[in-house]
XYZ file of C-alpha atoms in Angstrom:
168
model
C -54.675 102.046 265.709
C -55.096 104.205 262.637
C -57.122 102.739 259.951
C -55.163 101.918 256.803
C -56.641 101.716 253.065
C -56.053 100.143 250.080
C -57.453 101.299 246.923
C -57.971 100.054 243.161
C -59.640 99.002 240.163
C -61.384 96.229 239.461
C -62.056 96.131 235.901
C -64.209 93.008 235.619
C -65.871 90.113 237.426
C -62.396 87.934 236.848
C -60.476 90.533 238.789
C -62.950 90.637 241.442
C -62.646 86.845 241.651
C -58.999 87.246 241.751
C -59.630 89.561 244.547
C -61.620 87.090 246.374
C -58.778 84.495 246.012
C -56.025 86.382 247.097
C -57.923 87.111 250.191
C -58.620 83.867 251.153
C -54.501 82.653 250.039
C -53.306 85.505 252.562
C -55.998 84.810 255.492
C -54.225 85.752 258.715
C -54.464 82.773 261.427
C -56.839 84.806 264.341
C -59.216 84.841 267.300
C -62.049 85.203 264.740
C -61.349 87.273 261.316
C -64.110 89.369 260.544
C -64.801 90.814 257.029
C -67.665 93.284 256.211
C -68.829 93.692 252.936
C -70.249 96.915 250.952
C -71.401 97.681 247.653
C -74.539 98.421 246.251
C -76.348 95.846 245.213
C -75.125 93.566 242.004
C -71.456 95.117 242.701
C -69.814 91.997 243.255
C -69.834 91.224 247.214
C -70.671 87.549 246.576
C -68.936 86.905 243.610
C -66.011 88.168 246.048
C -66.935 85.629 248.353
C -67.265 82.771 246.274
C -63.982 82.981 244.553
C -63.112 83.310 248.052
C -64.484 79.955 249.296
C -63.549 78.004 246.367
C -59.831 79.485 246.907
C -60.036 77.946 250.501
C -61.479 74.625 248.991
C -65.088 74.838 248.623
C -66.655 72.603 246.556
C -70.176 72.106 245.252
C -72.811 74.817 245.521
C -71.684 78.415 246.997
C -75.127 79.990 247.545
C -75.828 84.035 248.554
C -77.484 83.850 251.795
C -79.646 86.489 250.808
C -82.670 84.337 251.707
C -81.059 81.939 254.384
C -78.936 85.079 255.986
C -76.736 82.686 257.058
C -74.257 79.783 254.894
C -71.781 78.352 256.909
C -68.739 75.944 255.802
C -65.843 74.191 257.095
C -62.749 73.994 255.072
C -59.192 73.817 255.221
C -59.450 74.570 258.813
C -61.840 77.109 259.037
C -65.342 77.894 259.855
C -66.475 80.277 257.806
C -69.679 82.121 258.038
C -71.367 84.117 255.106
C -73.532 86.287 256.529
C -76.353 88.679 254.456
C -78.499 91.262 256.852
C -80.089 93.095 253.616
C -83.392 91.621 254.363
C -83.132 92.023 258.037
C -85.546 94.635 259.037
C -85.288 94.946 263.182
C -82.098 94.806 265.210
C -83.736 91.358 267.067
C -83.550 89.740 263.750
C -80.026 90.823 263.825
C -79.294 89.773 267.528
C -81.299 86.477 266.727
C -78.324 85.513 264.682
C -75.743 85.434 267.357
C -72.489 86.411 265.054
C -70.681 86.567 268.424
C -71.205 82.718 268.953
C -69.620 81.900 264.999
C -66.517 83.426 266.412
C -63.584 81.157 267.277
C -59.801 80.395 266.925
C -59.867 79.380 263.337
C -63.167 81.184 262.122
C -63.903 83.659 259.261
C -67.355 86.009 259.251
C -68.007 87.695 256.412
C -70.815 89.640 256.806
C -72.652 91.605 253.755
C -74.576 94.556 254.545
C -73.228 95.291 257.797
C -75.005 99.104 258.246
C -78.107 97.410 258.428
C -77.075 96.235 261.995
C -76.717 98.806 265.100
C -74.316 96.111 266.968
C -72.175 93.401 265.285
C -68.488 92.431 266.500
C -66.096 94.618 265.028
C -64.486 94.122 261.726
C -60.166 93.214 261.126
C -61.038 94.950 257.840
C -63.950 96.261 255.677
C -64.096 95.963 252.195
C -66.336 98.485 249.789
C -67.075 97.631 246.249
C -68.151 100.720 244.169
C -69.490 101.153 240.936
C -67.041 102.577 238.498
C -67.812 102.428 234.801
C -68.223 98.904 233.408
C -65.802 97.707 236.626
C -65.667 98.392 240.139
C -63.255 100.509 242.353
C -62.385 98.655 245.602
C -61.093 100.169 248.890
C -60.536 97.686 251.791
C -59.982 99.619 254.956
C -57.950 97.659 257.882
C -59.458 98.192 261.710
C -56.954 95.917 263.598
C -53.470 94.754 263.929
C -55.085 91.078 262.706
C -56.475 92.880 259.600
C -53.067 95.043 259.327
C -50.844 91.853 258.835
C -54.077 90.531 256.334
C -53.451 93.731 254.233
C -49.466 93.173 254.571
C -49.867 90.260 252.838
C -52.607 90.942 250.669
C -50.306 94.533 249.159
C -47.191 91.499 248.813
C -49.493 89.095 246.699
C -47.712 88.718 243.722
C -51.038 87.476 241.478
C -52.593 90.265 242.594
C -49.921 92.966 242.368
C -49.031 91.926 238.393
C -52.980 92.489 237.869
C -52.469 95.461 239.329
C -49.513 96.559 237.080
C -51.155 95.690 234.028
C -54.337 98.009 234.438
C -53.594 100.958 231.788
């Protein structure tokens, strides 16, 4: 499968959050959806993810896992894993996490820092946050059919299409 992309501007931490929330609205239904997540840091990956959870009904505290490496939650059907490898400094801290066993029917991984890991399961899409100005520019790149139908949905998502026509 060729990879498809889709790019644009983020022009503040609201339309990130939007981005995060039409993500989790157009989830596709899979053996295991797998996210990465790039960006330098402070470009928004968690505040992504957290406007994310809270779309798919997460309530209470949504904390980075930069320390932990690993916050899990179950909601609205799914087991969802936020992963962060920035502090992970071998590949048998990596392998000590065993992504492969979060996997399941009605899972989501997103996984933060992913280049800092030699083997992790492959992604359904990967989604780059770069620094552009006082906002971001985003490009989320599809790997697999199950991402291809997530970015399908995601282009169609009327929210985040009228944001989109209202950048100048």
């Amino acid at each position: 499968m060729e990879a498809m992309t889709f790019n644009f501007k983020l022009s503040s931490a609201r339309a990130t959050e939007l981005l995060g929330r039409a993500l989790a609205q157009t989830l596709p239904a899979g053996s295991g959806v797998i996210l990465y997540l790039h960006g330098e840091l402070g470009a928004g990956k968690t505040t992504l993810v957290r406007a994310l959870l809270r779309e798919l009904g997460v309530v209470g505290a949504v904390k980075s896992p930069t320390y932990t490496l690993i916050e899990s939650y179950e909601v609205a059907g799914w087991n969802v894993a936020h992963v962060d490898l920035y502090r992970l400094v071998s590949q048998g801290e990596v392998a000590e996490l065993a992504l492969q066993e979060l996997l399941s029917e009605r899972s989501l991984l997103l996984i933060e820092w992913p280049e800092r890991a030699a083997r992790l399961p492959s992604p359904d899409a990967a989604l780059s946050l770069l620094y552009e100005g006082a906002g971001r520019e985003a490009q989320l790149v599809v790997h697999t059919p199950l991402g291809e139908r997530w970015l399908h949905q995601l282009r169609f998502d009327t929210r985040l299409q009228s944001y989109l026509s209202n950048l100048t």
